[in-house]
Coordinates of C-alpha atoms and ligand atoms in Angstrom, one line a residue:
Chain A
A30 CA -39.5 15.5 -56.2
C31 CA -37.8 16.8 -53.0
E32 CA -35.9 19.9 -52.0
L33 CA -33.7 21.1 -49.2
R34 CA -33.5 24.9 -48.7
Q35 CA -30.7 26.2 -46.5
V36 CA -30.8 23.1 -44.3
S37 CA -28.5 22.8 -41.4
M38 CA -28.1 20.0 -38.9
H39 CA -26.2 20.5 -35.7
Y40 CA -25.2 17.8 -33.3
P41 CA -24.1 18.4 -29.7
D42 CA -20.5 17.5 -29.3
G43 CA -19.4 17.7 -25.6
D44 CA -20.1 21.4 -24.8
E45 CA -19.9 22.5 -28.4
T46 CA -22.1 21.9 -31.4
R47 CA -20.9 20.6 -34.7
A48 CA -22.6 21.1 -38.1
A49 CA -23.1 17.8 -39.9
L50 CA -25.0 19.9 -42.6
D51 CA -24.3 23.5 -43.2
A52 CA -26.8 25.6 -45.1
V53 CA -27.4 22.9 -47.7
S54 CA -29.7 23.6 -50.7
L55 CA -30.5 20.8 -53.1
R56 CA -33.4 19.9 -55.4
V57 CA -34.1 16.5 -57.1
A58 CA -36.7 16.9 -59.7
V59 CA -39.2 14.3 -61.0
G60 CA -37.4 12.0 -63.4
E61 CA -34.0 13.1 -62.2
F62 CA -31.1 10.9 -60.9
V63 CA -28.7 12.8 -58.6
A64 CA -25.6 11.2 -57.0
V65 CA -24.1 12.6 -53.8
M66 CA -20.4 11.9 -53.1
G67 CA -18.0 13.1 -50.4
P68 CA -15.5 11.9 -47.8
S69 CA -16.4 9.7 -44.9
G70 CA -18.1 11.9 -42.2
S71 CA -19.0 14.7 -44.6
G72 CA -22.8 14.5 -43.9
K73 CA -24.2 12.2 -46.6
S74 CA -26.2 9.9 -44.4
T75 CA -27.4 12.9 -42.4
L76 CA -28.7 14.5 -45.7
V77 CA -30.6 11.2 -46.5
H78 CA -32.0 11.0 -43.0
V79 CA -33.2 14.7 -43.1
L80 CA -34.9 14.0 -46.5
A81 CA -36.6 10.9 -45.1
G82 CA -37.7 12.8 -42.0
V83 CA -36.0 10.4 -39.6
E84 CA -33.8 13.2 -38.3
P85 CA -35.0 16.8 -37.8
A86 CA -33.2 19.7 -39.5
T87 CA -32.1 22.3 -37.0
A88 CA -32.5 25.1 -39.6
G89 CA -34.0 25.5 -43.1
E90 CA -36.8 23.8 -44.9
V91 CA -37.5 20.3 -46.3
A92 CA -40.1 19.8 -49.0
I93 CA -41.4 16.5 -50.3
R94 CA -43.5 16.7 -53.5
G95 CA -43.8 20.4 -52.9
E96 CA -45.1 20.1 -49.3
V97 CA -42.9 21.6 -46.6
L98 CA -42.6 19.1 -43.7
G99 CA -41.2 20.4 -40.4
P100 CA -39.9 18.4 -37.4
Q101 CA -43.3 18.8 -35.8
D102 CA -45.3 17.4 -38.7
R103 CA -45.0 13.8 -37.4
R104 CA -48.1 12.5 -39.1
A105 CA -47.3 14.0 -42.4
W106 CA -43.8 12.5 -42.3
I107 CA -45.2 9.0 -41.4
R108 CA -47.6 9.2 -44.3
A109 CA -44.9 10.4 -46.7
R110 CA -42.6 7.5 -45.7
R111 CA -45.4 5.1 -46.1
K112 CA -46.6 6.2 -49.6
D113 CA -44.0 8.5 -51.2
I114 CA -40.5 7.6 -50.1
G115 CA -38.4 4.5 -50.5
V116 CA -35.1 4.4 -48.6
V117 CA -32.1 2.2 -48.7
Y118 CA -30.4 2.9 -45.3
Q119 CA -26.6 2.6 -45.0
R120 CA -27.2 0.2 -42.1
L121 CA -30.0 -1.5 -44.0
N122 CA -32.4 -1.8 -41.0
L123 CA -33.9 -5.1 -42.1
L124 CA -36.3 -6.7 -39.6
P125 CA -34.4 -9.9 -38.3
T126 CA -37.6 -11.9 -37.5
L127 CA -39.0 -11.6 -41.0
S128 CA -38.0 -13.4 -44.2
A129 CA -36.5 -11.5 -47.1
L130 CA -39.9 -11.6 -48.8
E131 CA -41.8 -10.4 -45.7
N132 CA -39.2 -7.5 -45.2
V133 CA -39.8 -6.4 -48.8
A134 CA -43.6 -6.8 -48.6
L135 CA -44.0 -4.9 -45.4
P136 CA -44.1 -1.3 -46.7
L137 CA -46.8 -2.4 -49.2
E138 CA -48.9 -3.9 -46.5
L139 CA -48.5 -0.8 -44.4
D140 CA -49.6 1.2 -47.5
G141 CA -52.8 -0.8 -47.8
F142 CA -52.1 -3.6 -50.3
N143 CA -53.5 -6.9 -49.4
R144 CA -51.1 -9.7 -48.4
R145 CA -51.3 -11.6 -51.7
A146 CA -50.6 -8.5 -53.9
A147 CA -47.8 -7.4 -51.6
A148 CA -46.2 -10.8 -51.7
S149 CA -46.4 -10.9 -55.4
M150 CA -44.9 -7.5 -55.9
A151 CA -42.2 -8.3 -53.3
A152 CA -41.3 -11.5 -55.1
A153 CA -40.9 -9.5 -58.4
A154 CA -38.6 -7.0 -56.6
L155 CA -36.4 -9.7 -55.2
A156 CA -36.1 -11.3 -58.6
D157 CA -35.0 -7.9 -60.0
V158 CA -32.0 -8.0 -57.6
G159 CA -31.2 -11.7 -58.2
L160 CA -32.6 -13.1 -54.9
A161 CA -35.7 -15.0 -56.1
S162 CA -34.4 -18.3 -54.6
L163 CA -33.7 -16.7 -51.2
A164 CA -37.1 -15.1 -50.6
H165 CA -37.8 -17.3 -47.5
R166 CA -34.4 -16.8 -45.8
R167 CA -34.1 -14.5 -42.8
P168 CA -31.5 -11.7 -42.9
D169 CA -29.1 -13.5 -40.5
H170 CA -28.8 -16.4 -42.9
L171 CA -27.9 -14.2 -45.8
S172 CA -24.5 -12.8 -46.9
G173 CA -23.8 -9.1 -46.4
G174 CA -24.4 -8.3 -50.1
Q175 CA -27.6 -10.4 -50.2
Q176 CA -28.9 -8.4 -47.2
Q177 CA -28.0 -5.2 -49.0
R178 CA -29.9 -6.3 -52.1
V179 CA -33.0 -7.1 -49.9
A180 CA -32.8 -3.5 -48.6
V181 CA -32.6 -2.3 -52.2
A182 CA -35.7 -4.4 -53.3
R183 CA -37.6 -3.0 -50.3
A184 CA -36.9 0.6 -51.4
L185 CA -37.8 -0.1 -55.0
V186 CA -41.1 -2.0 -54.4
G187 CA -44.3 0.0 -55.0
E188 CA -42.6 2.6 -57.3
R189 CA -42.6 5.4 -54.8
S190 CA -42.1 8.9 -56.2
L191 CA -38.9 9.6 -54.2
L192 CA -36.1 7.1 -53.8
L193 CA -33.2 7.7 -51.4
A194 CA -30.3 5.2 -51.6
D195 CA -27.5 5.5 -49.0
E196 CA -24.5 3.6 -50.4
P197 CA -26.6 0.8 -52.0
S198 CA -23.7 -1.1 -53.4
G199 CA -21.0 -1.0 -50.7
A200 CA -21.1 -4.8 -50.1
L201 CA -21.6 -5.8 -53.8
D202 CA -19.4 -7.1 -56.5
S203 CA -19.3 -5.0 -59.7
A204 CA -21.9 -7.1 -61.6
A205 CA -24.4 -6.9 -58.8
A206 CA -23.7 -3.2 -58.2
E207 CA -24.3 -2.5 -61.8
D208 CA -27.7 -4.3 -61.6
V209 CA -28.6 -2.0 -58.7
V210 CA -27.6 1.3 -60.3
R211 CA -29.5 0.2 -63.5
L212 CA -32.6 -0.3 -61.4
L213 CA -32.2 3.1 -59.8
A214 CA -31.7 4.8 -63.2
D215 CA -34.8 2.9 -64.6
R216 CA -36.8 4.3 -61.7
A217 CA -35.8 7.9 -62.6
R218 CA -36.6 7.3 -66.2
A219 CA -40.0 6.0 -65.2
G220 CA -40.7 9.3 -63.4
G221 CA -39.2 8.8 -59.9
A222 CA -36.9 11.3 -58.3
V223 CA -33.7 9.3 -57.2
L224 CA -30.9 10.4 -54.9
M225 CA -28.0 8.0 -54.5
V226 CA -25.1 8.4 -52.0
T227 CA -22.1 6.6 -53.2
H228 CA -18.3 6.4 -52.9
D229 CA -18.1 4.6 -56.2
S230 CA -17.5 6.9 -59.2
R231 CA -18.6 4.3 -61.6
M232 CA -22.0 4.2 -59.9
A233 CA -22.1 8.0 -59.8
S234 CA -21.5 8.1 -63.5
W235 CA -25.0 6.8 -64.1
A236 CA -26.5 9.8 -62.6
D237 CA -27.7 12.9 -64.4
R238 CA -25.8 15.1 -62.0
I239 CA -23.2 14.7 -59.2
V240 CA -23.0 16.9 -56.1
E241 CA -20.3 16.8 -53.4
L242 CA -20.5 17.2 -49.7
R243 CA -17.5 18.3 -47.7
D244 CA -17.7 19.1 -44.0
G245 CA -21.4 19.5 -44.3
R246 CA -21.3 21.9 -47.2
L247 CA -22.7 21.1 -50.7
T248 CA -20.9 21.9 -53.9
G249 CA -22.1 21.3 -57.4
V250 CA -25.3 22.3 -59.2
A251 CA -28.0 22.6 -56.5
A252 CA -31.0 22.1 -58.9
Chain B
A22 CA 0.3 -17.9 -40.7
C23 CA -2.8 -19.8 -41.3
E24 CA -4.0 -22.7 -43.5
L25 CA -7.2 -24.3 -44.6
R26 CA -7.0 -27.9 -45.9
Q27 CA -9.9 -29.2 -47.9
V28 CA -12.3 -27.2 -45.8
S29 CA -16.1 -27.5 -46.4
M30 CA -18.9 -25.7 -44.7
H31 CA -22.5 -26.9 -45.2
Y32 CA -25.6 -25.0 -44.1
P33 CA -29.0 -26.7 -43.8
D34 CA -31.3 -25.2 -46.4
G35 CA -34.9 -26.4 -45.8
D36 CA -34.5 -30.2 -46.1
E37 CA -31.3 -30.0 -48.2
T38 CA -27.8 -28.8 -47.4
R39 CA -25.9 -26.2 -49.3
A40 CA -22.1 -25.9 -49.4
A41 CA -21.0 -22.3 -48.6
L42 CA -17.4 -23.6 -48.8
D43 CA -16.5 -26.6 -51.0
A44 CA -13.1 -28.4 -50.3
V45 CA -11.2 -25.1 -50.0
S46 CA -7.4 -25.2 -49.5
L47 CA -5.6 -22.0 -48.9
R48 CA -2.5 -20.9 -47.1
V49 CA -1.4 -17.4 -46.0
A50 CA 2.3 -17.4 -45.0
V51 CA 4.0 -15.1 -42.5
G52 CA 4.7 -11.8 -44.2
E53 CA 2.2 -12.5 -47.0
F54 CA -0.8 -10.3 -48.0
V55 CA -3.6 -12.3 -49.8
A56 CA -6.7 -10.8 -51.3
V57 CA -9.9 -12.9 -51.7
M58 CA -12.5 -11.7 -54.3
G59 CA -15.7 -13.2 -55.6
P60 CA -19.4 -12.6 -56.2
S61 CA -21.9 -11.8 -53.4
G62 CA -22.8 -15.0 -51.7
S63 CA -19.8 -16.9 -52.9
G64 CA -18.5 -17.8 -49.3
K65 CA -16.0 -15.1 -48.5
S66 CA -17.4 -14.2 -45.1
T67 CA -17.8 -17.9 -44.3
L68 CA -14.1 -18.4 -45.1
V69 CA -13.2 -15.5 -42.7
H70 CA -15.4 -16.9 -40.0
V71 CA -13.9 -20.4 -40.3
L72 CA -10.4 -19.0 -40.1
A73 CA -11.4 -17.0 -37.0
G74 CA -13.0 -20.1 -35.4
V75 CA -16.4 -18.4 -35.0
E76 CA -18.0 -20.9 -37.4
P77 CA -17.0 -24.6 -37.4
A78 CA -16.0 -26.2 -40.6
T79 CA -18.1 -29.3 -41.4
A80 CA -15.1 -31.0 -43.1
G81 CA -11.3 -30.4 -43.5
E82 CA -8.7 -28.8 -41.2
V83 CA -8.0 -25.3 -40.0
A84 CA -4.5 -24.5 -38.7
I85 CA -3.4 -21.3 -37.0
R86 CA 0.3 -20.8 -36.6
G87 CA 0.8 -24.5 -37.4
E88 CA -1.6 -25.7 -34.8
V89 CA -4.7 -27.6 -36.0
L90 CA -7.8 -26.2 -34.2
G91 CA -11.0 -28.2 -34.5
P92 CA -14.6 -27.2 -33.6
Q93 CA -14.3 -28.9 -30.2
D94 CA -11.1 -26.9 -29.3
R95 CA -13.0 -24.1 -27.8
R96 CA -10.4 -23.0 -25.3
A97 CA -7.6 -23.0 -27.9
W98 CA -9.8 -20.9 -30.3
I99 CA -10.6 -18.4 -27.5
R100 CA -6.9 -18.0 -26.8
A101 CA -6.0 -17.7 -30.5
R102 CA -8.6 -15.0 -31.0
R103 CA -7.3 -13.1 -27.9
K104 CA -3.6 -13.3 -28.8
D105 CA -3.0 -14.2 -32.4
I106 CA -5.9 -13.1 -34.6
G107 CA -7.3 -9.6 -35.4
V108 CA -10.6 -9.5 -37.4
V109 CA -12.5 -6.8 -39.2
Y110 CA -16.0 -8.3 -39.5
Q111 CA -18.2 -7.4 -42.5
R112 CA -20.9 -6.3 -39.9
L113 CA -18.2 -4.6 -37.8
N114 CA -19.6 -5.9 -34.4
L115 CA -18.6 -2.9 -32.4
L116 CA -19.9 -2.7 -28.8
P117 CA -22.5 0.1 -28.7
T118 CA -22.1 1.0 -25.1
L119 CA -18.3 1.6 -25.4
S120 CA -16.6 4.6 -27.0
A121 CA -14.4 4.2 -30.1
L122 CA -11.3 4.2 -27.8
E123 CA -12.8 1.6 -25.4
N124 CA -13.8 -0.7 -28.4
V125 CA -10.2 -0.6 -29.8
A126 CA -8.6 -1.1 -26.3
L127 CA -10.8 -4.0 -25.3
P128 CA -8.8 -6.8 -27.1
L129 CA -5.6 -5.5 -25.5
E130 CA -7.1 -5.5 -22.0
L131 CA -8.5 -9.0 -22.5
D132 CA -5.0 -10.0 -23.6
G133 CA -3.5 -8.7 -20.3
F134 CA -2.3 -5.2 -21.0
N135 CA -3.1 -2.7 -18.2
R136 CA -5.7 0.0 -18.9
R137 CA -3.2 2.8 -19.5
A138 CA -1.1 0.9 -22.0
A139 CA -4.2 -0.4 -23.8
A140 CA -5.6 3.1 -24.0
S141 CA -2.4 4.6 -25.4
M142 CA -2.0 1.8 -28.0
A143 CA -5.7 2.3 -28.9
A144 CA -5.3 6.0 -29.3
A145 CA -2.4 5.4 -31.7
A146 CA -4.4 3.0 -33.8
L147 CA -7.3 5.4 -34.0
A148 CA -4.9 8.1 -35.2
D149 CA -3.6 5.8 -37.9
V150 CA -7.1 5.6 -39.4
G151 CA -7.7 9.4 -39.0
L152 CA -10.1 9.2 -36.0
A153 CA -8.0 10.7 -33.2
S154 CA -10.6 13.5 -32.5
L155 CA -13.5 11.0 -32.3
A156 CA -12.0 8.6 -29.7
H157 CA -14.7 9.4 -27.1
R158 CA -17.7 9.0 -29.4
R159 CA -19.9 5.9 -29.3
P160 CA -20.5 4.0 -32.5
D161 CA -24.1 5.2 -32.9
H162 CA -22.8 8.8 -33.1
L163 CA -20.4 8.0 -35.8
S164 CA -20.8 7.8 -39.6
G165 CA -20.8 4.4 -41.4
G166 CA -17.3 4.9 -42.6
Q167 CA -16.1 6.1 -39.2
Q168 CA -17.5 3.0 -37.6
Q169 CA -15.7 0.9 -40.2
R170 CA -12.4 2.6 -39.4
V171 CA -12.9 1.9 -35.7
A172 CA -13.3 -1.8 -36.5
V173 CA -10.1 -1.6 -38.6
A174 CA -8.2 0.0 -35.8
R175 CA -9.4 -2.7 -33.4
A176 CA -8.1 -5.4 -35.7
L177 CA -4.7 -3.7 -36.2
V178 CA -4.0 -2.9 -32.5
G179 CA -1.5 -5.2 -30.8
E180 CA 0.1 -6.4 -34.0
R181 CA -1.4 -9.8 -34.0
S182 CA 0.3 -12.4 -36.2
L183 CA -2.9 -13.1 -38.3
L184 CA -5.1 -10.3 -39.6
L185 CA -8.4 -11.1 -41.3
A186 CA -10.3 -8.2 -42.9
D187 CA -13.7 -8.8 -44.4
E188 CA -14.4 -5.9 -46.8
P189 CA -12.7 -3.3 -44.6
S190 CA -13.4 -0.4 -47.0
G191 CA -17.0 -0.9 -48.2
A192 CA -18.1 2.3 -46.6
L193 CA -15.0 4.4 -47.3
D194 CA -14.1 7.0 -49.9
S195 CA -11.1 6.2 -52.0
A196 CA -8.6 8.2 -49.9
A197 CA -9.7 6.6 -46.6
A198 CA -9.8 3.2 -48.3
E199 CA -6.2 3.7 -49.5
D200 CA -5.1 4.5 -45.9
V201 CA -6.6 1.2 -44.8
V202 CA -5.1 -1.0 -47.4
R203 CA -1.7 0.7 -46.8
L204 CA -2.0 -0.2 -43.1
L205 CA -2.8 -3.8 -44.0
A206 CA 0.2 -4.0 -46.4
D207 CA 2.5 -2.5 -43.7
R208 CA 1.3 -5.2 -41.3
A209 CA 2.3 -7.9 -43.8
R210 CA 5.7 -6.3 -44.4
A211 CA 6.3 -6.2 -40.7
G212 CA 5.7 -10.0 -40.5
G213 CA 2.0 -10.4 -40.1
A214 CA -0.1 -12.8 -42.3
V215 CA -2.9 -10.7 -43.8
L216 CA -6.0 -11.9 -45.6
M217 CA -8.4 -9.3 -47.0
V218 CA -11.8 -9.9 -48.6
T219 CA -12.7 -7.2 -51.0
H220 CA -14.9 -6.3 -54.0
D221 CA -12.6 -3.5 -54.9
S222 CA -9.9 -4.5 -57.5
R223 CA -7.8 -1.4 -56.6
M224 CA -7.7 -2.6 -53.0
A225 CA -6.9 -6.1 -54.2
S226 CA -4.0 -4.9 -56.3
W227 CA -2.0 -4.1 -53.1
A228 CA -1.9 -7.8 -52.2
D229 CA 0.9 -10.2 -53.1
R230 CA -1.7 -12.7 -54.5
I231 CA -5.4 -12.7 -55.3
V232 CA -7.6 -15.8 -55.1
E233 CA -11.3 -16.1 -56.1
L234 CA -14.2 -17.8 -54.5
R235 CA -17.1 -18.8 -56.7
D236 CA -20.0 -20.9 -55.3
G237 CA -17.8 -21.9 -52.4
R238 CA -14.9 -23.1 -54.5
L239 CA -11.5 -21.4 -54.5
T240 CA -9.5 -20.7 -57.7
G241 CA -6.1 -19.1 -57.9
V242 CA -2.8 -20.1 -56.3
A243 CA -3.6 -21.9 -53.0
A244 CA -0.2 -21.2 -51.3
Ligands
ATP26 N1 -26.8 -19.3 -41.5 C1 -26.9 -19.6 -42.8 N2 -27.8 -20.5 -43.2 C2 -27.9 -20.8 -44.5 N3 -27.2 -20.2 -45.5 C3 -26.3 -19.3 -45.1 C4 -26.1 -18.9 -43.8 N4 -25.2 -18.0 -43.7 C5 -24.8 -17.7 -45.0 N5 -25.5 -18.5 -45.8 C6 -25.3 -18.6 -47.3 O1 -24.0 -19.1 -47.6 C7 -23.5 -18.4 -48.8 C8 -22.2 -17.7 -48.5 O2 -22.4 -16.7 -47.6 P1 -21.2 -15.6 -47.3 O3 -21.7 -14.7 -46.3 O4 -19.9 -16.3 -47.0 O5 -21.0 -14.9 -48.7 P2 -20.0 -13.7 -49.1 O6 -19.2 -14.2 -50.2 O7 -19.4 -13.1 -47.9 O8 -21.0 -12.6 -49.7 P3 -21.0 -11.0 -49.7 O9 -20.0 -10.6 -50.7 O10 -22.4 -10.7 -50.1 O11 -20.7 -10.6 -48.3 C9 -24.6 -17.4 -49.2 O12 -25.3 -18.0 -50.3 C10 -25.5 -17.3 -48.0 O13 -26.9 -17.1 -48.4
ATP27 N1 -25.7 11.4 -33.2 C1 -24.6 12.1 -33.5 N2 -23.9 12.9 -32.6 C2 -22.8 13.5 -32.9 N3 -22.2 13.5 -34.2 C3 -22.8 12.7 -35.1 C4 -24.0 12.0 -34.8 N4 -24.3 11.3 -36.0 C5 -23.3 11.6 -36.9 N5 -22.5 12.5 -36.4 C6 -21.3 13.1 -37.1 O1 -21.8 13.9 -38.2 C7 -20.9 13.8 -39.3 C8 -21.7 13.3 -40.5 O2 -22.1 12.0 -40.4 P1 -22.7 11.2 -41.6 O3 -23.2 9.9 -41.0 O4 -23.8 12.0 -42.2 O5 -21.5 11.1 -42.6 P2 -21.4 10.3 -44.0 O6 -21.0 11.3 -45.0 O7 -22.6 9.5 -44.2 O8 -20.1 9.4 -43.7 P3 -19.8 7.9 -44.3 O9 -19.4 8.1 -45.7 O10 -18.7 7.4 -43.4 O11 -21.1 7.0 -44.2 C9 -19.8 12.8 -38.9 O12 -18.6 13.5 -38.6 C10 -20.3 12.1 -37.6 O13 -19.3 11.8 -36.7
MG28 MG1 -23.0 7.5 -44.3
MG29 MG1 -19.5 -11.3 -47.0

């Protein structure tokens, strides 16, 4: 599970500061599937980045599986991202020199799985998103939606306890989008904690609970 | 206007070739707004790239404003992209070292407008997509949907006769997406030829005509 307690995130903006997140409190419990919606620029990706520890909160607390991790806990964050957190980034962040299979297998290898086991788990994850036949392609030879599905497979592989998905279906047709949200819902039912940012109300309808961000402030049931 | 006549596009795939486009014929007339839909991987971005001359067709003819432009007509394609074609790329392709305003102004400066005129037109285009206050930000300090709107503004600026938009609303909430499709529809009514790739049937419903790509083949009314 994960929790934000009164988390704020301020960016410098010229000689002012601007709050991308403003005193946000949110909890995603084990087995729960939470959707986060809100206008463009409202702070959704910032919320995901703070939960993944790739951007430091400027106030408040972030807890992963009950452990509070601050901006200075670099090692703990690296370990958490390696073992406990799967992320689909809005910009995907696939490695261009690796094949789809190698991209998906990498987190497992970093987590200690041997190459054969990692490759076999990665192949299964790619099959789950309909990309089995494209395992050996590099990202720049894949369509936008195929790249997005590789990023989804990479987040799902290894059944991490926390799954953060930042708009995982933006480039997908409705059939492929439904496959993705079904996989996320299955993860929650199997005991994961899943947070999905989406603009698509049909995707959000699969969640147990929907919260909204607006100008960095969260509305909806916090826990 | 623009036209594809029996256009094919083959990629090498290991020791085979695969058709991303298969004998596609399509015409977008002056003043017409055409939507292109289809599953992930069906060839939609390839169609846009061939119409913009950034990928060469392997068979068939591409005509921009009545002039047939082949893969070897490099200068003619460069001139067409500078003067006649505005493109929203699926991957956006914004320049990271330039501000939003500079990114939007660049096509105008390349087209011969002086700096002041280009900046003023760019500012108006950013205002049209709700980003007037973010004109001086660089892309990496913008949200995903804000970046997408900068790319839309850049394609709209200068009222080019052909507008190609490859999934221009994938990262936008429904209100911002509606603003974008309204701007595209306005361009067509003002005499542009507009082709929009989308997965969103509500966006597609604004078009005069919807065609579908499936495994590289086009169905629907070709002209
Ligand atoms: N450089 C390449 N080499 C080999 N195959 C490619 C290359 N680029 C694209 N493809 C393949 O061509 C097909 C069409 O790709 P395209 O990007 O046009 O699809 P699309 O309809 O835009 O998909 P999406 O909706 O996911 O963006 C896909 O199956 C893709 O894997
Ligand atoms: N490095 C930065 N410096 C300054 N402002 C930033 C920076 N990164 C993001 N912002 C601003 O913070 C706000 C929130 O950004 P964020 O990316 O979280 O929005 P979002 O809700 O994910 O939007 P979208 O739906 O468009 O992806 C935006 O207004 C954005 O311009
Ligand atoms: Mg975002
Ligand atoms: Mg595409």
